[in-house]
Structure formats: structure tokens, C-alpha cells
Coordinates of C-alpha atoms in Angstrom, one line a residue:
X1 CA 0.3 0.1 0.2
X2 CA 1.8 3.3 -1.1
X3 CA 2.1 6.1 1.4
X4 CA 1.5 8.5 -2.5
X5 CA -1.2 7.5 -5.1
X6 CA -0.9 9.3 -8.3
X7 CA -3.8 10.4 -9.2
X8 CA -4.9 9.2 -13.0
X9 CA -8.4 9.7 -13.6
X10 CA -10.7 10.8 -12.1
X11 CA -14.5 11.1 -11.4
X12 CA -16.9 14.7 -11.2
X13 CA -20.6 14.7 -9.6
X14 CA -21.3 18.4 -8.6
X15 CA -24.7 20.2 -7.2
X16 CA -22.8 23.2 -7.6
X17 CA -19.5 24.9 -10.4
X18 CA -18.5 27.2 -7.5
X19 CA -14.9 26.7 -7.3
X20 CA -14.3 24.2 -9.8
X21 CA -13.1 25.0 -12.9
X22 CA -9.1 26.1 -11.0
X23 CA -9.6 21.4 -10.9
X24 CA -10.1 20.6 -14.5
X25 CA -7.7 22.8 -15.4
X26 CA -5.6 21.5 -13.1
X27 CA -6.3 17.3 -13.4
X28 CA -6.2 18.3 -17.7
X29 CA -2.4 20.3 -16.7
X30 CA -1.7 16.6 -15.0
X31 CA -2.9 15.2 -17.2
X32 CA -5.9 12.8 -15.6
X33 CA -9.0 11.3 -16.8
X34 CA -12.2 12.5 -15.9
X35 CA -15.4 10.8 -16.3
X36 CA -18.4 13.8 -15.4
X37 CA -22.3 13.2 -15.1
X38 CA -25.3 15.4 -16.8
X39 CA -24.9 19.4 -16.1
X40 CA -20.7 18.7 -14.4
X41 CA -19.8 16.9 -17.9
X42 CA -21.5 19.9 -20.2
X43 CA -19.6 22.5 -17.8
X44 CA -15.8 21.3 -18.7
X45 CA -16.8 20.4 -22.3
X46 CA -17.8 24.4 -22.4
X47 CA -14.4 25.0 -20.7
X48 CA -12.9 22.8 -23.8
X49 CA -11.7 20.3 -21.0
X50 CA -11.7 16.8 -23.0
X51 CA -14.6 15.2 -20.5
X52 CA -16.1 11.5 -20.4
X53 CA -19.5 10.5 -20.4
X54 CA -20.4 7.9 -16.8
X55 CA -22.7 6.4 -20.1
X56 CA -19.7 5.9 -21.5
X57 CA -18.7 3.3 -18.7
X58 CA -21.9 2.3 -17.9
X59 CA -23.5 1.9 -21.1
X60 CA -26.1 3.1 -19.4
X61 CA -28.0 6.4 -20.3
X62 CA -28.8 8.7 -16.7
X63 CA -32.7 7.6 -16.8
X64 CA -35.6 8.2 -14.6
X65 CA -35.3 11.5 -14.0
X66 CA -31.4 11.4 -14.0
X67 CA -32.2 9.6 -10.4
X68 CA -30.5 7.1 -11.7
X69 CA -26.5 7.9 -13.5
X70 CA -24.4 6.3 -11.6
X71 CA -25.9 3.5 -10.3
X72 CA -23.8 0.9 -11.9
X73 CA -20.7 -1.9 -10.5
X74 CA -18.8 -0.3 -13.2
X75 CA -18.8 2.5 -11.5
X76 CA -19.2 0.9 -8.3
X77 CA -16.3 -1.1 -8.8
X78 CA -13.8 1.7 -10.7
X79 CA -13.8 2.9 -7.1
X80 CA -13.7 -0.1 -4.9
X81 CA -11.6 -1.3 -6.1
X82 CA -8.6 -2.9 -4.3
X83 CA -4.6 -1.8 -6.2
X84 CA -3.3 -3.7 -4.0
X85 CA -5.9 -7.3 -4.3
X86 CA -4.9 -9.5 -7.3
X87 CA -8.0 -10.6 -7.9
X88 CA -9.9 -7.5 -7.7
X89 CA -7.8 -6.1 -10.3
X90 CA -8.1 -9.5 -11.9
X91 CA -12.1 -9.2 -12.4
X92 CA -11.7 -4.8 -13.2
X93 CA -9.4 -5.6 -16.0
X94 CA -11.3 -8.8 -17.2
X95 CA -15.3 -6.7 -16.6
X96 CA -13.3 -3.9 -18.7
X97 CA -13.9 -1.0 -15.5
X98 CA -10.8 1.4 -15.3
X99 CA -9.9 1.9 -12.3
X100 CA -11.0 5.4 -10.2
X101 CA -8.7 8.5 -8.1
X102 CA -10.1 10.8 -7.3
X103 CA -13.5 11.0 -7.0
X104 CA -15.6 14.6 -6.8
X105 CA -19.4 15.0 -5.4
X106 CA -21.0 18.2 -4.0
X107 CA -24.6 17.3 -2.6
X108 CA -27.8 18.3 -3.8
X109 CA -28.4 20.7 -1.1
X110 CA -30.9 19.1 0.8
X111 CA -31.5 21.3 3.7
X112 CA -31.6 24.0 1.2
X113 CA -34.5 23.4 0.1
X114 CA -36.6 22.0 3.5
X115 CA -35.2 25.9 5.3
X116 CA -36.8 27.4 1.7
X117 CA -40.3 25.8 2.5
X118 CA -40.5 23.5 -0.8
X119 CA -43.2 21.0 -1.6
X120 CA -43.0 17.8 -0.5
X121 CA -41.6 16.8 -4.7
X122 CA -39.4 19.3 -4.3
X123 CA -37.7 17.7 -1.1
X124 CA -38.1 13.9 -2.3
X125 CA -35.7 15.8 -5.7
X126 CA -33.5 17.3 -3.6
X127 CA -32.8 13.6 -2.2
X128 CA -29.2 12.8 -2.8
X129 CA -29.4 8.4 -4.0
X130 CA -25.8 8.2 -6.2
X131 CA -24.1 11.1 -5.2
X132 CA -24.2 9.6 -1.1
X133 CA -22.9 6.4 -2.7
X134 CA -20.3 7.4 -4.3
X135 CA -18.9 9.6 -0.6
X136 CA -19.6 6.0 1.0
X137 CA -17.4 4.3 -1.8
X138 CA -15.3 6.1 -2.3
X139 CA -14.2 6.9 1.7
X140 CA -14.3 3.2 2.0
X141 CA -11.2 3.0 -0.1
X142 CA -9.3 5.9 0.5
X143 CA -6.1 3.6 1.1
X144 CA -6.4 3.5 -2.9
X145 CA -9.4 6.7 -3.6
X146 CA -9.1 9.9 -2.1
X147 CA -12.6 11.9 -1.9
X148 CA -13.9 15.1 -2.2
X149 CA -17.8 15.6 -0.4
X150 CA -18.4 19.1 -0.8
X151 CA -17.5 22.5 -2.7
X152 CA -15.5 23.7 1.2
X153 CA -12.7 20.9 0.3
X154 CA -11.4 21.7 -3.3
X155 CA -9.4 24.0 -1.9
X156 CA -7.6 21.5 0.3
X157 CA -7.5 19.4 -3.3
X158 CA -5.7 22.2 -4.9
X159 CA -3.4 21.9 -2.2
X160 CA -2.6 18.6 -1.9
X161 CA -2.5 18.2 -5.6
X162 CA -0.4 21.0 -6.5
X163 CA 2.0 20.0 -3.9
X164 CA 2.7 16.6 -4.6
X165 CA 3.1 16.9 -8.3
X166 CA -0.6 14.9 -8.3
X167 CA -0.1 12.8 -6.0
X168 CA -1.3 12.4 -2.4
X169 CA -0.7 10.7 0.8
X170 CA -2.4 8.5 2.8
X171 CA -2.7 10.7 5.2
X172 CA -4.8 12.9 3.5
X173 CA -7.1 10.1 1.8
X174 CA -7.5 9.1 5.5
X175 CA -9.2 13.0 6.8
X176 CA -10.5 13.0 3.3
X177 CA -12.5 9.3 4.1
X178 CA -13.5 10.9 8.1
X179 CA -14.3 14.6 6.3
X180 CA -17.5 12.9 3.9
X181 CA -17.9 10.2 6.4
X182 CA -19.3 13.4 8.5
X183 CA -20.8 14.5 5.2
X184 CA -23.0 11.3 4.4
X185 CA -23.8 11.0 8.2
X186 CA -25.8 14.6 8.2
X187 CA -27.2 14.4 5.3
X188 CA -28.9 11.8 6.1
X189 CA -29.5 13.3 10.1
X190 CA -30.3 16.3 7.4
X191 CA -33.1 13.5 5.8
X192 CA -33.7 11.4 9.1
X193 CA -35.3 14.9 10.7
X194 CA -37.4 16.4 8.0
X195 CA -39.4 12.7 8.0
X196 CA -39.8 12.5 11.8
X197 CA -41.0 16.4 11.9
X198 CA -41.1 16.8 16.0
X199 CA -41.5 12.8 16.9
X200 CA -38.9 12.3 19.8
X201 CA -38.1 8.1 19.8
X202 CA -34.1 8.8 18.3
X203 CA -32.2 11.6 19.3
X204 CA -30.1 12.6 16.2
X205 CA -28.5 15.8 16.3
X206 CA -26.0 17.2 13.1
X207 CA -23.6 20.4 13.0
X208 CA -20.5 20.6 10.4
X209 CA -18.8 24.0 11.5
X210 CA -17.2 23.8 14.6
X211 CA -14.8 25.8 16.6
X212 CA -12.8 24.8 19.5
X213 CA -12.0 27.4 22.0
X214 CA -8.9 28.1 24.2
X215 CA -10.6 25.4 27.0
X216 CA -14.2 24.4 28.0
X217 CA -15.2 25.9 31.8
X218 CA -12.5 25.2 33.1
X219 CA -8.4 25.4 32.5
X220 CA -8.4 21.4 32.7
X221 CA -11.4 20.7 30.6
X222 CA -11.3 20.8 26.6
X223 CA -14.1 22.9 25.2
X224 CA -15.4 23.5 21.2
X225 CA -18.3 24.9 19.8
X226 CA -20.3 23.6 17.5
X227 CA -22.5 24.9 14.8
X228 CA -21.6 29.0 12.8
X229 CA -21.4 31.6 15.3
X230 CA -21.1 34.2 12.0
X231 CA -23.9 33.7 10.9
X232 CA -25.8 35.5 14.2
X233 CA -23.1 37.9 16.0
X234 CA -20.1 39.8 14.2
X235 CA -16.9 40.1 16.9
X236 CA -15.1 43.7 16.5
X237 CA -12.7 43.6 19.1
X238 CA -11.7 42.1 22.1
X239 CA -9.9 38.5 22.7
X240 CA -11.4 34.9 21.7
X241 CA -14.5 33.8 22.7
X242 CA -14.3 31.2 26.0
X243 CA -16.7 29.0 26.7
X244 CA -18.4 30.3 29.4
X245 CA -17.8 33.4 27.7
X246 CA -21.0 31.9 24.8
X247 CA -22.7 30.3 28.3
X248 CA -23.4 34.6 29.3
X249 CA -23.5 34.9 25.8
X250 CA -27.1 33.3 25.6
X251 CA -28.0 33.5 27.9
X252 CA -27.6 37.5 27.8
X253 CA -29.4 36.8 24.1
X254 CA -32.4 35.0 25.7
X255 CA -33.6 37.3 28.6
X256 CA -33.5 40.6 26.9
X257 CA -35.6 38.5 23.4
X258 CA -38.5 37.5 25.7
X259 CA -38.3 41.6 26.2
X260 CA -40.5 43.9 24.1
X261 CA -38.8 47.4 24.2
X262 CA -35.2 48.5 25.0
X263 CA -33.7 46.8 27.6
X264 CA -29.9 46.5 28.9
X265 CA -28.7 43.6 31.0
X266 CA -25.5 42.6 33.1
X267 CA -25.3 39.2 33.7
X268 CA -22.3 37.4 35.6
X269 CA -22.9 33.5 35.3
X270 CA -26.6 33.0 33.1
X271 CA -28.4 35.0 35.8
X272 CA -28.9 38.7 35.7
X273 CA -27.7 40.7 38.0
X274 CA -28.4 44.0 36.3
X275 CA -31.5 44.6 34.4
X276 CA -34.0 48.1 33.6
X277 CA -36.0 48.8 31.1
X278 CA -37.1 52.0 29.1
X279 CA -37.2 54.3 25.6
X280 CA -33.2 56.0 27.2
X281 CA -30.5 54.1 26.8
X282 CA -28.7 55.5 29.0
X283 CA -31.0 55.5 31.8
X284 CA -31.0 51.8 31.0
X285 CA -27.3 50.8 31.5
X286 CA -27.1 53.4 34.6
X287 CA -31.1 51.4 36.3
X288 CA -29.0 48.1 36.2
X289 CA -25.5 49.1 36.9
X290 CA -26.9 50.5 40.4
X291 CA -28.9 46.8 41.0
X292 CA -25.0 44.9 41.3
X293 CA -22.2 47.4 40.7
X294 CA -20.5 44.1 42.7
X295 CA -21.5 40.9 39.9
X296 CA -20.9 43.4 37.2
X297 CA -18.1 43.6 37.3
X298 CA -16.0 41.2 34.6
X299 CA -19.6 40.5 33.4
X300 CA -21.6 40.4 30.4
X301 CA -23.0 42.8 28.9
X302 CA -26.4 43.0 26.7
X303 CA -28.5 46.4 25.2
X304 CA -30.7 46.0 22.4
X305 CA -30.2 49.5 21.8
X306 CA -27.1 50.8 19.7
X307 CA -24.8 52.1 21.8
X308 CA -23.6 56.1 21.0
X309 CA -20.2 57.9 22.6
X310 CA -23.0 58.7 25.3
X311 CA -23.2 55.7 26.3
X312 CA -19.7 54.2 25.7
X313 CA -17.9 56.6 27.8
X314 CA -20.0 55.1 30.3
X315 CA -20.3 51.8 30.1
X316 CA -16.8 52.0 30.0
X317 CA -16.1 52.5 32.7
X318 CA -16.9 49.7 34.4
X319 CA -14.3 46.4 33.2
X320 CA -16.5 44.3 31.7
X321 CA -15.8 40.8 29.4
X322 CA -19.0 40.9 26.4
X323 CA -20.5 42.9 25.1
X324 CA -23.3 42.7 23.0
X325 CA -26.2 45.3 20.8
X326 CA -27.6 45.6 17.8
X327 CA -25.5 48.5 16.1
X328 CA -22.6 50.9 18.1
X329 CA -21.6 54.5 16.0
X330 CA -17.8 54.8 15.0
X331 CA -17.4 57.2 18.5
X332 CA -18.3 53.8 20.7
X333 CA -15.8 52.0 19.2
X334 CA -13.5 54.0 19.4
X335 CA -13.8 54.4 23.4
X336 CA -14.4 50.6 23.4
X337 CA -11.7 49.6 21.8
X338 CA -8.9 51.4 24.1
X339 CA -8.7 48.3 26.3
X340 CA -7.8 46.3 23.3
X341 CA -9.8 42.5 25.0
X342 CA -13.3 43.4 25.4
X343 CA -15.0 41.4 23.6
X344 CA -17.6 44.2 21.3
X345 CA -20.4 41.9 19.1
X346 CA -22.9 43.0 17.1
X347 CA -26.3 40.8 17.1
X348 CA -26.7 40.4 13.5
X349 CA -30.3 37.8 13.1
X350 CA -32.0 37.7 16.5
X351 CA -31.4 32.8 16.7
X352 CA -33.2 31.2 19.1
X353 CA -33.0 27.0 19.5
X354 CA -36.7 25.3 19.9
X355 CA -34.8 22.4 21.4
X356 CA -32.6 21.8 23.9
X357 CA -30.3 18.5 25.2
X358 CA -27.2 17.4 27.3
X359 CA -25.8 14.7 28.0
X360 CA -26.6 13.3 31.1
X361 CA -25.9 9.7 33.2
X362 CA -25.7 7.4 29.8
X363 CA -27.8 9.1 28.0
X364 CA -29.7 12.8 26.8
X365 CA -31.8 14.8 28.2
X366 CA -34.4 16.5 25.6
X367 CA -37.2 19.3 25.9
X368 CA -38.6 21.8 24.4
X369 CA -37.1 25.3 24.7
X370 CA -39.0 27.7 27.6
X371 CA -41.0 29.8 24.8
X372 CA -43.6 31.5 27.0
X373 CA -43.5 34.4 27.8
X374 CA -46.7 35.2 30.0
X375 CA -48.6 38.7 29.2
X376 CA -51.4 40.8 31.4
X377 CA -54.0 38.5 29.4
X378 CA -52.1 35.8 31.1
X379 CA -52.2 37.1 34.7
X380 CA -55.0 35.8 36.8
X381 CA -56.0 37.9 39.9
X382 CA -56.4 35.5 42.9
X383 CA -56.4 38.4 45.7
X384 CA -58.9 40.8 47.1
X385 CA -56.2 44.0 45.7
X386 CA -56.4 44.0 42.8
X387 CA -52.9 45.3 40.7
X388 CA -52.1 48.6 39.1
X389 CA -51.9 49.6 35.4
X390 CA -48.1 50.4 37.4
X391 CA -47.2 47.3 39.0
X392 CA -48.9 44.4 36.1
X393 CA -45.6 45.8 33.6
X394 CA -43.4 45.3 36.8
X395 CA -44.5 41.8 38.1
X396 CA -43.8 40.6 34.1
X397 CA -40.8 42.7 34.2
X398 CA -39.9 40.6 37.2
X399 CA -41.4 37.4 36.2
X400 CA -39.3 37.4 32.9
X401 CA -36.3 38.3 35.2
X402 CA -37.2 34.8 36.9
X403 CA -37.4 33.0 33.6
X404 CA -34.0 33.6 32.7
X405 CA -32.5 32.7 36.6
X406 CA -30.8 30.2 38.2
X407 CA -33.4 28.1 40.3
X408 CA -34.6 28.3 43.1
X409 CA -34.8 32.4 42.4
X410 CA -36.7 35.5 43.6
X411 CA -37.1 39.0 42.2
X412 CA -37.7 42.2 43.1
X413 CA -38.7 45.2 40.4
X414 CA -39.6 48.5 41.0
X415 CA -40.3 51.1 38.3
X416 CA -39.2 48.6 34.7
X417 CA -35.9 47.5 36.7
X418 CA -34.3 44.7 38.4
X419 CA -33.8 45.6 42.0
X420 CA -32.5 42.3 43.6
X421 CA -32.7 38.9 43.2
X422 CA -32.0 35.8 44.7
X423 CA -30.3 32.8 43.1
X424 CA -30.2 29.5 42.5
X425 CA -31.2 29.1 46.2
X426 CA -32.0 25.1 47.7
X427 CA -34.9 26.8 49.3
X428 CA -37.0 30.1 47.3
X429 CA -37.0 31.7 51.2
X430 CA -32.8 32.1 51.4
X431 CA -34.2 33.1 47.9
X432 CA -36.0 36.1 48.6
X433 CA -34.0 36.8 51.7
X434 CA -30.3 37.0 49.6
X435 CA -32.1 39.0 47.0
X436 CA -33.6 41.6 50.3
X437 CA -30.3 41.6 51.6
X438 CA -28.7 42.5 48.0
X439 CA -31.1 45.5 47.2
X440 CA -29.8 47.4 51.2
X441 CA -26.8 46.2 50.1
X442 CA -26.5 48.3 47.4
X443 CA -29.1 51.4 49.5
X444 CA -31.9 50.4 47.2
X445 CA -35.4 51.0 48.5
X446 CA -37.9 47.6 48.2
X447 CA -40.8 49.9 50.0
X448 CA -44.1 49.4 46.8
X449 CA -41.9 46.9 45.0
X450 CA -43.0 44.0 43.0
X451 CA -41.2 40.4 43.5
X452 CA -40.8 37.6 41.7
X453 CA -41.0 34.0 42.1
X454 CA -40.2 30.8 39.0
X455 CA -42.8 28.4 41.0
X456 CA -45.6 28.1 43.5
X457 CA -45.2 29.0 47.1
X458 CA -45.5 25.7 49.6
X459 CA -46.1 27.6 52.9
X460 CA -46.9 31.6 53.3
X461 CA -43.5 32.5 54.8
X462 CA -42.1 33.7 51.9
X463 CA -45.6 36.0 51.7
X464 CA -44.8 37.3 55.0
X465 CA -41.3 38.0 55.0
X466 CA -41.4 39.7 51.6
X467 CA -43.9 42.3 52.9
X468 CA -42.8 42.7 56.0
X469 CA -39.8 44.4 53.4
X470 CA -41.9 46.7 51.9
X471 CA -43.3 44.4 49.2
X472 CA -46.9 44.9 47.4
X473 CA -47.2 42.7 45.1
X474 CA -46.7 39.3 43.5
X475 CA -46.4 37.3 41.5
X476 CA -46.2 33.1 40.6
X477 CA -47.0 30.2 38.8
X478 CA -49.8 28.8 41.8
X479 CA -50.6 25.1 42.2
X480 CA -49.0 24.6 45.0
X481 CA -52.4 22.3 48.1
X482 CA -51.6 25.5 50.4
X483 CA -52.0 28.3 48.1
X484 CA -55.1 30.1 49.7
X485 CA -52.8 29.8 53.2
X486 CA -50.4 32.6 50.7
X487 CA -53.9 33.9 49.5
X488 CA -55.1 34.4 53.1
X489 CA -52.1 36.2 54.2
X490 CA -52.1 38.7 51.2
X491 CA -55.8 39.2 52.0
X492 CA -55.3 40.1 55.5
X493 CA -52.4 42.5 53.9
X494 CA -53.8 44.2 51.1
X495 CA -51.1 43.0 49.7
X496 CA -52.4 41.9 45.5
X497 CA -51.1 37.9 43.5
X498 CA -51.6 37.0 40.5
X499 CA -50.5 33.8 39.7
X500 CA -49.5 33.6 36.0
X501 CA -49.9 29.0 35.8
X502 CA -46.3 28.0 34.2
X503 CA -43.5 27.4 35.9
X504 CA -40.3 28.7 35.1
X505 CA -38.0 26.0 36.5
X506 CA -34.3 26.2 35.5
X507 CA -31.4 24.3 36.5

């Protein structure tokens, strides 16, 4: 098994012809015999390069509207024949099967066709059969054949052929075989996903694009992001994004996406430590920072407003890891880029994963994303005192923050700003007391504020503590066997309380 294989023949069958011409020209220059199908053959002929139609090998025309072109022993025999196996070589000679050293395939664009909302018939016709078979066959016989499974690999093929005078190394062929099976696996997963729709009896997920991170959650752990961040975010400045940065960015954008009014939020370890909404971005920033200026240090900032010079000057006073905004003025960028490690991200397109999964034990947990955003129509007033319009606004504001905080969590809010939050506690009482203590620590008044809980109160202790701290209105899912005890306490002490009927646990 020689390490270097000279390319003597190539089979090319591609959907997209972009970037193909330089390869054709080089193969022709190297004296390679080129076989091709249909449109690819026409493309090569138009270049003035000799090409042999696959039909001349098989003695069969393309049939069934192009569904069957390459599915023939004379094609697959030439790909799968082992060059150092004397019996294989004898059979290739007896059946007049030409050996094929290079296979270039670009599959029908199945995923793009599905994404275009095409009809079923069009989608079905974009399920590639011959191409996927060619990929698998060439990859299987990587000892002798090199496979180029998509146009993304055209450049690497050119580099290999130019640097090795028309030869390919075993290392290169094996690497390409691994890529080929990644392509075929991804393609089949996409087809399977389309057929099963929302069925959940089988877990399959495939993402071809990846980005190696500096490390994982901690320096001793490896980390990789699978996906294409460039579709969603443009990094304007700063160092490479880390694993923890990405977790916080996801949490920040998920939170901001639930607000329909301009919002600014500061997050740390996936939890909001400052949030404010209102028409003035500068006021929103100052109010968000005031909630917890200590935790804000080294945090992730997201705003749904443009960052101008005035806002940039204020934000720039704080040490932060990441700032995300829909746009930055040139002057703002100049100010913020004075410190080179600051990561500045421009949101190009909000993209939300509707399905979530994580590995646990010896399997995977799957769930739908918590996409519930409660509005006034979802609120059930359960107390004799009804919340005012201003309180309803603040209750919904606090409820949105609760949804994106680690359980158990309590959020205290007033005037469309986060006053304090208690997050990640093992009891709801601890979460409430943490929030109250934090508000007092930073000199923020709780008098007249509202409180949100991610889950029901099993006992009336939380509403009692909240009342004694000055809170006047409460929002919670309801559903406890002892709901009435909390309702009775509120009625006795003049608090208003509403139920949403929706729990927002987050673990």
C-alpha cells in the first residue's frame, strides 16, 4: 500500500460548480482522465477540456429523470477495487472497469431546499442517492482513492495536488475519508429529521461547523463550539470567545429577546445581576448597574439599543468581558476599543434554538425550549386587592427575569428595573432573603416593589417575609396545595397577588 498515489483518473459529479474550474484545469494539465455526469460533463466540455461521459463506462444512459446515473458496477467497481488485491485487479480487467483514483461530489442541497419551504415533491428530489453512495464508496477505499465530498474541500484538494505533483498522501486520503463520513452522516440526519418532524423517539443531531475554544468551563477541560456564530454575531473587537463567554452570551440574548421594549441587562454566570427597560439607553444602563455593581464587574452586557459615544463612555468605566448590541457608532467603538481585550459583538440576527438537550448519565435529556412569555392576559388575580397598571408592568418585568434565572429564584423589581435577585438557592425562602439583603446592601428601596417567583410557594412564609420588607405585589405560577394560605395572608395584609399558571424552573 503506497503512501503516495498518483491521480490517473477522476470521477466528478457535483451540484454546485462554483470553484470547480481551477481543479478541472489542474487535472487536465496533469493528464488525468476525467469522467463526469450530466451538468458537470457539460460544464467541463464548455471549458474545452476533454471529458468522458459516465454513460460511456456503463453503456446505460441517465434514466428516471436523472435519478439513476452512476449506480452501476462499472462505476462502483472502479472506486472500490483494491489496487493491491490481485483478484480485484483481475475482475476490473475482465469486466473492462476503469480504476478511479479521485471522486469529487457535491450533494443536492437538501437542507436549503427544506429551509426554502419547498413542497414535498421538490424536497424528495433533493435526496441524493448516487452522490451519497459515491462518497461512501470512495471513503471506504481511502487506501487507494481520495474523496472530495463537498465544495468546501476544493481548495484543500488543489493544495494537495500542487504540492505533490498530482499525488495524494495516505494521511490526506484518510483525513478526507473522515470528512466524507461526516458529510454523509450529517446529510442522512437532515433527511431523517425532515421525515420524522417533531417525533422524539430517536435522538439525532448533526452540526458540521466547529470552533475549538481555548478550553472548556475550566482550564483543564477541552472545549468546542459546534455551529456558525458568524450567522448571528459579528465580533468587532476583543479576544477569542471562551466557553463561559458563550454560555453567558446565550443567557443574555435569551433574556433580552423576551422584552419588547428597549432593555439593558448585565449577567454573571448566566444570571441577571442588573436589568432595566425604558426609552433612554443611558438611564437603562445606570439603573441596571445600580442593582449590583459588584457582580457587574467582569460581566456580560447586552443592550437592544444602539451604543453611542455617551453610552460607551459610561459603560467603559466598568471592567466587563462582553458587550452585545445591535449597532455601535464609530465614536463608541473608538472609546470601547481603548482596552483591547473587551469583546464587542454586534447582533446580526436573533436565532433561537427551539430544542434543547444535554448529556447526562448514559444518555441525553431533550426538551422544548421554554418559550412561554406571559402577558397581562395570562394573569389571574387571586387576591381582593388588585394590582395597579404600574404593578402589572413591573410584575411582568420581574417574571421575565425569573424565567432566565437559576432556580430557586426570587426577583424584586420596581419601576421597570431589577432591584435585586436571589438565585440558585436550595429554598425559596433563602432566595428571597438573599434578594432582600442584596437590595439593602446597595441602598435600594424595596418599599412598594413587586416580587416574582419561578415556582409556587409551598407555604405562606415567602409572602410574609416579602410583606414585612415592603413588597406590595406578587407574581407566581400558583399550584401549591397551600396556595390559599398565601392568598389569605395577602388579603389580610393588603398585598395583591397574581398567578400565571406557568412554572419557570431552570437548572
